[in-house]
Amino acid sequence: MPADVQGAARIMAKQAFVFCGGAIVEQVFARVDPSVRVELVAGEAERVERGRLLVRIAGNARALLAGERVALNLLGRACAVATLTRAHVDAAGPHLRVVDTRKTMPGLRAIDRYAVRCGGGHNHRNDLGAGVLIKENHIRAAGSVGAAVRAAKQHAPHTLRIECEVTNHAELREAMAAGADAVLLDNMSDDELREAVAIADGKLILEVSGGVTLERLPRLASIGVHLASVGALTHSAPSVDMSMLFDV
Amino acid sequence: MPADVQGAARIMAKQAFVFCGGAIVEQVFARVDPSVRVELVAGEAERVERGRLLVRIAGNARALLAGERVALNLLGRACAVATLTRAHVDAAGPHLRVVDTRKTMPGLRAIDRYAVRCGGGHNHRNDLGAGVLIKENHIRAAGSVGAAVRAAKQHAPHTLRIECEVTNHAELREAMAAGADAVLLDNMSDDELREAVAIADGKLILEVSGGVTLERLPRLASIGVHLASVGALTHSAPSVDMSMLFDV
Amino acid sequence: MPADVQGAARIMAKQAFVFCGGAIVEQVFARVDPSVRVELVAGEAERVERGRLLVRIAGNARALLAGERVALNLLGRACAVATLTRAHVDAAGPHLRVVDTRKTMPGLRAIDRYAVRCGGGHNHRNDLGAGVLIKENHIRAAGSVGAAVRAAKQHAPHTLRIECEVTNHAELREAMAAGADAVLLDNMSDDELREAVAIADGKLILEVSGGVTLERLPRLASIGVHLASVGALTHSAPSVDMSMLFDV
Amino acid sequence: MPADVQGAARIMAKQAFVFCGGAIVEQVFARVDPSVRVELVAGEAERVERGRLLVRIAGNARALLAGERVALNLLGRACAVATLTRAHVDAAGPHLRVVDTRKTMPGLRAIDRYAVRCGGGHNHRNDLGAGVLIKENHIRAAGSVGAAVRAAKQHAPHTLRIECEVTNHAELREAMAAGADAVLLDNMSDDELREAVAIADGKLILEVSGGVTLERLPRLASIGVHLASVGALTHSAPSVDMSMLFDV
Amino acid sequence: MPADVQGAARIMAKQAFVFCGGAIVEQVFARVDPSVRVELVAGEAERVERGRLLVRIAGNARALLAGERVALNLLGRACAVATLTRAHVDAAGPHLRVVDTRKTMPGLRAIDRYAVRCGGGHNHRNDLGAGVLIKENHIRAAGSVGAAVRAAKQHAPHTLRIECEVTNHAELREAMAAGADAVLLDNMSDDELREAVAIADGKLILEVSGGVTLERLPRLASIGVHLASVGALTHSAPSVDMSMLFDV
Amino acid sequence: MPADVQGAARIMAKQAFVFCGGAIVEQVFARVDPSVRVELVAGEAERVERGRLLVRIAGNARALLAGERVALNLLGRACAVATLTRAHVDAAGPHLRVVDTRKTMPGLRAIDRYAVRCGGGHNHRNDLGAGVLIKENHIRAAGSVGAAVRAAKQHAPHTLRIECEVTNHAELREAMAAGADAVLLDNMSDDELREAVAIADGKLILEVSGGVTLERLPRLASIGVHLASVGALTHSAPSVDMSMLFDV
């Protein structure tokens, strides 16, 4: 490939999905060659059909080839996560937040988080410093649910809520009594969740974790919990099909 | 200095202050030469007197000289911040949290934050992702206090509280109505703060900012606000005197 | 969690899959805390059953928690790729190489490549410098298949084979005449591939690309091509289920 | 804050001080967003009054907010050091150089050095390679003042002067006899310094270190030493008050 | 040197050599100051005479001084390697490839490789992943030449040729029988090479290594081997004389 | 090569040269695999004969192979520079310092500087901050030799000497009058240098630059200048021959 050939290409959808990540394409080509021009045609969070023109790219042909694979691999990842998230959010309806987990692809957390939001989901805390989540091991170290919650309230910045993982109703009551702001209800059945909602009585944020499927989401919404966290959004999003075609 | 001479040295306090940052000394010398031995004699957060032995260091003499200035400059910074914080925390008493601000020394934020905690203070949010603080410019962009608070509640992760800066009682009421979790009362007089406490009626976390001095802290505590943020802890801590003496 | 608590944990398989990536677990914990001990119980490339103990980890409890998520996310990725590759290799049999593509997860290429090998697959060239693959755009720039192959032979290091993408039998003949060492037969039907095998007459390495599925692999093997490249190995490997359990 | 809002702001002095570090503001915003415009109104090393407009900034509002705190923290540091240095230089008068020490803020040495110069001071050697300063430990290792000076003259590049720390007049004479170019007179009284000036007889550069205060500087100037080094310039500069105000 | 002085300079050849590396000059000054203008007058791979104008540079005078030494040191290195390579390639004639070795200057491998190509030479594999070269130690580990070649064919990507180092005709025959694609004939005499050419009978690529001098190259070409590798191209290229002159 | 094979190797001199850089070998293998053992047999700055054992290395065979080329390339560079320097220092005798220049290999300056010292030479200033050297362009910018020297004396740290390049005796007198500490006599003939020595009369350090060859050095020593700077030490040192042999 001679160094000075100019070219143009289009990224096209080869199936229906939720598009997002146009800025990734801009960034990839800006690093390869700042003179490459990228025109984003599809909008962020847009549901696209098979055959939709997504992005136009023009510039030095070597630069287009150099950036192609990285851009497509990253863009495809973002769209895959957004598409799977969208399906879950649609199933959950307007009153139940779908949130991601820490099971993101190493190195791609920022992209995964962004794609979840484009799919209509919400992010859980972005890193260990952006929220206090007391888990089983912390409870064991502190001695009890109550002791763990009280210690967290004593030390944590006032800008963070205190959330505590609980596995039964006794622990839920103990967390409430100690002043927790939220609880993560771990692997509970629908009936257990219904009783948890009654116990909480609107005084706590309730998050469901474990066994959350597309099918179960409408039921969870009707039970009245506030959030459902879904690891699959980022650890099992199936690829979406797109390609970059060079104009003849 | 020949390459293989061994030596020993002691870091001594030359005035009274709150000691902290022993791990800095360990880290500095570990990078210069992992075979240097560092023994921490004073405890973290300990109030030391003039003449107190703080740290013993032994090993290759070149390594001791190479690490001396970096270790002392960083350790001195940490102790200075802890000492000034301690004075404020003592003045505030047990019911008013003293918190730091973003006015930390660039590059040394983690050390500054840690020193504040060693002095008995609390940290404000560590970075922009570890808390939602709606300031004047956000309010202007959103159109009103209420609109800004509602937008934040809609988008922020549930692990974060929503705090809003307010400058008068009307804004305080508007923030409460919109569901804010905390307010930053900016540059209010003692009387204005008393009325704010009455309005809040225990439903909100109240933080005071602006004009917080050592003298005013006991009064703020009696008024019943929850936190007082003090920029001086990290932007104006006067140096403390210590030195590293080599054993003859 | 107090700083000096010791703990132990086990990583367990929660479904059947092909295990690999034990060194990832060692590396992750070595960076978090070099004193953590990691014992690899399952062997690399071993087919494990649900309930199999994979890895034992012991050491400082904070370090175990800090490394847990990164270790599991990376290990899970490796096992997912190895498992999907294994299925394809089993379907292809001993005479048809299954090879990966450049559609790897950005940042994780080395892990993806390794996992493919653990699943019994082979890697395509690892980067653009580790092989010469003449694609449609190069051919267009050079003017013809023959011109592109001849230019590559003139300039490429003698350590690399010259492979050329061809889409029909005329191009295959042209590549052969110009001295190509291998061809990538793009999106050909089984009948077209049979004729390509006849034309090549054992003088060229034949790689099939496009439309390669688990079901088709045995047929491709019987046709007599040498390699089949499969993007799904790394862009669509479904997650495998495992967890890290702390000993009580 | 919407992504495309434009804004403008001014950095204002809230007390009198010596301004410097305008380039820091330019650099900070250039990294946040190269399209932000920074206009430096106050000049480097200018003595500003309360209320003086220092810098105008205009551009994307998010970028202004993102850069505000880093810019102010760094600029405030520079002005604080310049202001304290200016006071010392004014006290010392035109014939006595005021120089800084290695007690700079870790990570900010270049800014500290620059600010000292803006305050009218001079820098001591910038790093261990930019000057030869023989200290007590080197003397002990070499065996005597004379042996240490002679070894340094033998090995040091000819571009560097040889300076030796001395604590009494005998050591001063020994350093002179060995060919030192400069001496650092450590913790000497005014009377001892007067005699040192007589002994040196114009053949050596004389630097005073230890116990140098604003009050003592005029006396040191009249005694006839050439330099006075002051650690407080960089380890105890009190903050100066400035703020960044957004235009409505 | 005041900060705002503009200047211009020319890089001139002070002896005859093969020029290359103009892009290095562009890159160096682009990093120092993007507003410096660099005009490349001599062409890549051009044979220049003493007194030839090579490059014109214009811009901020401080930037010209700052970049001068780095640019000249790197450019001089590139031209030195290209010049020595050119002499070898001319001696070898059109039918014998001159290739470099791994004896490149650490940190400058990319420049060294490029300069070899500008001198008309070819590169050997660029890194350990861009070719399979079985050396004495691998043979010893595998047990025999044949076993080593067979293992490599089994595991290596199909994009790489298998080259094996051999020291006598028996090993050459063994490598051929096992299916090697190329052999490196190590330290053989002209007579031994003639017999190796006869044995290989056109079925293998033959590379000569060891004792390759300018004088011997025409003889090697007439013997009929395909490549000669020469460590001196990059480990002993004598400097070429050039200088950067500032316009008055 | 199996992952767990152990091996041993020796680095041997294949010609006479000045050895230095043993620590490079230690560092290279420490990065490849900290368990590799390196025993330095030859001493730093030792003159070695052909066949001398220089270094023994033992450990994992893959690690030995991985580090071999980098270690030899760097070690060979260091020995080449030390050897060429030694020849110049021997020619110059005890009263004339041989110093290097800024024409070092990019990226390898620290090694080049060290090797010069091992060859008995001295380093010129290590970077632009470790000495003041006023060159033609600075003089032009300042207006005259005298003005340039006076400005440097005003601003430079007292730890640095002021050296000025001069091209004739008038400039030499002007530099002396302005208080320069040293001059670089650029491209002067032996007769011109003799007169310069007479003019300087022991009051200045005299450095010769340009046209310094092995043959001329004894003459320069007898003329009485103090230093001779030689670019060839680092830009044209011919390689020395050594190899790493694996024990059978």
Short mmCIF file of N, CA, C and O in Angstrom, two decimals, chain D residues 132 148-158 160 162, chain F residues 97 117 121-123:
data_model
loop_
_atom_site.label_atom_id
_atom_site.label_comp_id
_atom_site.label_asym_id
_atom_site.label_seq_id
_atom_site.Cartn_x
_atom_site.Cartn_y
_atom_site.Cartn_z
N VAL D 132 28.41 20.52 43.18
CA VAL D 132 29.05 19.61 44.14
C VAL D 132 28.99 20.28 45.50
O VAL D 132 29.59 21.34 45.69
N ALA D 148 38.26 15.36 51.21
CA ALA D 148 37.00 15.38 50.48
C ALA D 148 37.04 16.39 49.34
O ALA D 148 36.61 16.11 48.21
N VAL D 149 37.59 17.56 49.61
CA VAL D 149 37.66 18.59 48.55
C VAL D 149 38.59 18.13 47.42
O VAL D 149 38.26 18.26 46.24
N ARG D 150 39.72 17.56 47.78
CA ARG D 150 40.65 17.12 46.73
C ARG D 150 40.05 16.01 45.86
O ARG D 150 40.20 16.01 44.64
N ALA D 151 39.33 15.06 46.50
CA ALA D 151 38.71 13.99 45.72
C ALA D 151 37.66 14.57 44.76
O ALA D 151 37.55 14.15 43.61
N ALA D 152 36.90 15.53 45.24
CA ALA D 152 35.87 16.12 44.38
C ALA D 152 36.49 16.83 43.20
O ALA D 152 36.02 16.72 42.06
N LYS D 153 37.59 17.57 43.45
CA LYS D 153 38.25 18.27 42.34
C LYS D 153 38.79 17.29 41.30
O LYS D 153 38.82 17.57 40.11
N GLN D 154 39.21 16.13 41.78
CA GLN D 154 39.76 15.12 40.88
C GLN D 154 38.67 14.54 39.96
O GLN D 154 38.90 14.27 38.79
N HIS D 155 37.48 14.34 40.49
CA HIS D 155 36.47 13.58 39.75
C HIS D 155 35.37 14.43 39.11
O HIS D 155 34.76 14.01 38.13
N ALA D 156 35.09 15.58 39.67
CA ALA D 156 33.92 16.33 39.19
C ALA D 156 34.18 16.93 37.81
O ALA D 156 35.31 17.27 37.47
N PRO D 157 33.14 17.07 37.00
CA PRO D 157 33.28 17.79 35.74
C PRO D 157 33.78 19.21 36.00
O PRO D 157 33.47 19.80 37.04
N HIS D 158 34.54 19.75 35.06
CA HIS D 158 35.10 21.08 35.27
C HIS D 158 34.04 22.16 35.21
O HIS D 158 34.32 23.31 35.51
N LEU D 160 31.50 22.36 37.11
CA LEU D 160 30.89 22.52 38.43
C LEU D 160 31.89 23.10 39.42
O LEU D 160 33.05 22.68 39.46
N ILE D 162 33.21 23.50 43.35
CA ILE D 162 33.26 22.61 44.52
C ILE D 162 32.94 23.45 45.76
O ILE D 162 33.70 24.35 46.11
N ARG F 97 43.03 16.51 30.59
CA ARG F 97 41.80 15.72 30.72
C ARG F 97 41.18 15.47 29.35
O ARG F 97 41.00 16.43 28.59
N ARG F 117 34.17 7.24 31.69
CA ARG F 117 34.90 7.29 32.97
C ARG F 117 35.72 6.02 33.17
O ARG F 117 36.84 6.05 33.68
N GLY F 121 38.51 8.72 31.06
CA GLY F 121 38.11 10.05 30.63
C GLY F 121 37.23 10.73 31.67
O GLY F 121 36.87 10.14 32.70
N HIS F 122 36.95 11.99 31.41
CA HIS F 122 36.02 12.74 32.26
C HIS F 122 34.80 13.10 31.43
O HIS F 122 34.84 13.18 30.21
N ASN F 123 33.69 13.31 32.13
CA ASN F 123 32.48 13.73 31.42
C ASN F 123 32.40 15.24 31.37
O ASN F 123 32.76 15.93 32.33
#
